[in-house]
């Protein structure tokens, strides 16, 4: 799932689930919506991403490239090291600023495991 939120200067895209070939049909529409908003800062929240392949990376790269061409910047927030590796292999990691200070909320499976561990102690 991909959700878009805006403020006066920022567009935030929150992605959850897989960002891969199976999701590619929605990429053109989302790209058009984000480009049409014309905000200076694009924040891509990847806290909920469970898997990303080269198709998902190409989607992120196209968003960052569109933002850069308009004089804007793209920030990756909550990106997993494996996702950063995919972008690095694609030669596109320099298109993104990395928010290394952001702490993602625990995922449901992590919450469930923590709850279960707490209830058995």
mmCIF file of C-alpha atoms in Angstrom:
data_model
loop_
_atom_site.group_PDB
_atom_site.id
_atom_site.type_symbol
_atom_site.label_atom_id
_atom_site.label_comp_id
_atom_site.label_asym_id
_atom_site.label_seq_id
_atom_site.Cartn_x
_atom_site.Cartn_y
_atom_site.Cartn_z
ATOM 1 C CA UNK A 1 0.000 0.000 0.000
ATOM 2 C CA UNK A 2 1.214 3.494 -0.805
ATOM 3 C CA UNK A 3 -0.218 6.538 0.949
ATOM 4 C CA UNK A 4 0.469 10.161 0.026
ATOM 5 C CA UNK A 5 0.298 13.072 2.477
ATOM 6 C CA UNK A 6 1.209 16.710 1.865
ATOM 7 C CA UNK A 7 2.065 19.866 3.743
ATOM 8 C CA UNK A 8 2.916 23.304 2.398
ATOM 9 C CA UNK A 9 6.468 22.280 1.445
ATOM 10 C CA UNK A 10 6.594 18.484 1.715
ATOM 11 C CA UNK A 11 5.061 15.437 0.104
ATOM 12 C CA UNK A 12 5.370 12.264 2.154
ATOM 13 C CA UNK A 13 4.875 8.841 0.639
ATOM 14 C CA UNK A 14 4.416 6.033 3.165
ATOM 15 C CA UNK A 15 4.971 2.584 1.686
ATOM 16 C CA UNK A 16 3.968 -0.676 3.326
ATOM 17 C CA UNK A 17 4.288 -4.218 2.050
ATOM 18 C CA UNK A 18 6.220 -5.243 -1.031
ATOM 19 C CA UNK A 19 7.551 -2.700 -3.500
ATOM 20 C CA UNK A 20 8.086 -4.943 -6.483
ATOM 21 C CA UNK A 21 6.979 -6.084 -9.926
ATOM 22 C CA UNK A 22 3.543 -7.112 -8.641
ATOM 23 C CA UNK A 23 2.837 -3.497 -7.587
ATOM 24 C CA UNK A 24 4.122 -1.766 -10.724
ATOM 25 C CA UNK A 25 0.673 -1.018 -12.184
ATOM 26 C CA UNK A 26 0.117 1.688 -9.568
ATOM 27 C CA UNK A 27 3.532 3.367 -10.001
ATOM 28 C CA UNK A 28 2.671 5.640 -12.975
ATOM 29 C CA UNK A 29 -0.429 7.054 -11.262
ATOM 30 C CA UNK A 30 1.415 7.684 -8.004
ATOM 31 C CA UNK A 31 4.337 9.283 -9.828
ATOM 32 C CA UNK A 32 1.965 11.589 -11.719
ATOM 33 C CA UNK A 33 0.198 12.593 -8.486
ATOM 34 C CA UNK A 34 3.461 13.309 -6.661
ATOM 35 C CA UNK A 35 4.953 15.272 -9.567
ATOM 36 C CA UNK A 36 1.729 17.249 -9.871
ATOM 37 C CA UNK A 37 1.957 18.346 -6.231
ATOM 38 C CA UNK A 38 5.250 20.152 -6.970
ATOM 39 C CA UNK A 39 6.594 20.225 -3.402
ATOM 40 C CA UNK A 40 10.274 21.015 -2.739
ATOM 41 C CA UNK A 41 10.799 18.072 -0.404
ATOM 42 C CA UNK A 42 9.756 14.495 -1.055
ATOM 43 C CA UNK A 43 9.982 12.148 1.937
ATOM 44 C CA UNK A 44 9.694 8.447 1.215
ATOM 45 C CA UNK A 45 8.840 6.545 4.386
ATOM 46 C CA UNK A 46 9.969 2.948 3.946
ATOM 47 C CA UNK A 47 9.367 1.745 7.514
ATOM 48 C CA UNK A 48 6.664 -0.646 6.327
ATOM 49 C CA UNK A 49 8.449 -2.032 3.270
ATOM 50 C CA UNK A 50 8.867 -5.793 3.549
ATOM 51 C CA UNK A 51 10.611 -6.379 0.206
ATOM 52 C CA UNK A 52 11.885 -4.281 -2.690
ATOM 53 C CA UNK A 53 13.162 -5.486 -6.050
ATOM 54 C CA UNK A 54 14.668 -3.578 -8.966
ATOM 55 C CA UNK A 55 11.183 -2.573 -10.178
ATOM 56 C CA UNK A 56 10.497 -0.910 -6.826
ATOM 57 C CA UNK A 57 13.934 0.698 -6.929
ATOM 58 C CA UNK A 58 13.208 2.067 -10.421
ATOM 59 C CA UNK A 59 9.987 3.602 -9.060
ATOM 60 C CA UNK A 60 11.878 5.332 -6.224
ATOM 61 C CA UNK A 61 14.584 6.463 -8.630
ATOM 62 C CA UNK A 62 12.003 8.017 -10.974
ATOM 63 C CA UNK A 63 10.433 9.893 -8.053
ATOM 64 C CA UNK A 64 13.811 11.194 -6.884
ATOM 65 C CA UNK A 65 14.855 12.137 -10.405
ATOM 66 C CA UNK A 66 11.620 14.072 -10.992
ATOM 67 C CA UNK A 67 12.093 15.909 -7.709
ATOM 68 C CA UNK A 68 15.734 16.731 -8.523
ATOM 69 C CA UNK A 69 14.774 18.100 -11.963
ATOM 70 C CA UNK A 70 12.394 20.529 -10.229
ATOM 71 C CA UNK A 71 15.135 21.630 -7.830
ATOM 72 C CA UNK A 72 13.785 19.572 -4.947
ATOM 73 C CA UNK A 73 15.245 16.891 -2.718
ATOM 74 C CA UNK A 74 14.195 13.349 -1.832
ATOM 75 C CA UNK A 75 14.692 11.856 1.621
ATOM 76 C CA UNK A 76 14.551 8.147 2.396
ATOM 77 C CA UNK A 77 13.278 7.470 5.889
ATOM 78 C CA UNK A 78 13.345 4.041 7.507
ATOM 79 C CA UNK A 79 15.054 2.279 4.617
ATOM 80 C CA UNK A 80 16.390 -1.155 5.451
ATOM 81 C CA UNK A 81 20.050 -1.873 4.587
ATOM 82 C CA UNK A 82 18.927 -4.395 1.959
ATOM 83 C CA UNK A 83 16.825 -1.691 0.245
ATOM 84 C CA UNK A 84 19.750 0.722 0.315
ATOM 85 C CA UNK A 85 21.881 -2.032 -1.199
ATOM 86 C CA UNK A 86 19.432 -2.409 -4.107
ATOM 87 C CA UNK A 87 19.577 1.355 -4.753
ATOM 88 C CA UNK A 88 23.362 1.312 -4.485
ATOM 89 C CA UNK A 89 23.633 -1.557 -6.988
ATOM 90 C CA UNK A 90 21.416 0.472 -9.332
ATOM 91 C CA UNK A 91 23.894 3.362 -8.990
ATOM 92 C CA UNK A 92 21.204 5.658 -7.618
ATOM 93 C CA UNK A 93 21.833 6.000 -3.902
ATOM 94 C CA UNK A 94 23.279 9.501 -4.417
ATOM 95 C CA UNK A 95 19.836 10.708 -5.574
ATOM 96 C CA UNK A 96 18.579 10.371 -2.003
ATOM 97 C CA UNK A 97 19.271 11.980 1.328
ATOM 98 C CA UNK A 98 19.118 9.402 4.110
ATOM 99 C CA UNK A 99 17.293 10.137 7.354
ATOM 100 C CA UNK A 100 19.474 8.096 9.698
ATOM 101 C CA UNK A 101 17.883 9.596 12.819
ATOM 102 C CA UNK A 102 14.367 8.320 12.146
ATOM 103 C CA UNK A 103 13.195 5.382 14.255
ATOM 104 C CA UNK A 104 10.458 3.306 12.683
ATOM 105 C CA UNK A 105 7.617 2.143 14.886
ATOM 106 C CA UNK A 106 7.653 -1.597 15.538
ATOM 107 C CA UNK A 107 5.883 -3.665 12.915
ATOM 108 C CA UNK A 108 2.860 -5.735 13.935
ATOM 109 C CA UNK A 109 4.920 -8.949 13.975
ATOM 110 C CA UNK A 110 7.538 -7.274 16.174
ATOM 111 C CA UNK A 111 4.797 -5.947 18.473
ATOM 112 C CA UNK A 112 3.233 -9.391 18.695
ATOM 113 C CA UNK A 113 6.587 -11.001 19.500
ATOM 114 C CA UNK A 114 7.327 -8.362 22.148
ATOM 115 C CA UNK A 115 3.871 -8.815 23.673
ATOM 116 C CA UNK A 116 4.233 -12.588 23.657
ATOM 117 C CA UNK A 117 7.706 -12.378 25.204
ATOM 118 C CA UNK A 118 6.402 -9.993 27.859
ATOM 119 C CA UNK A 119 3.451 -12.230 28.735
ATOM 120 C CA UNK A 120 5.624 -15.324 29.232
ATOM 121 C CA UNK A 121 8.067 -13.583 31.552
#
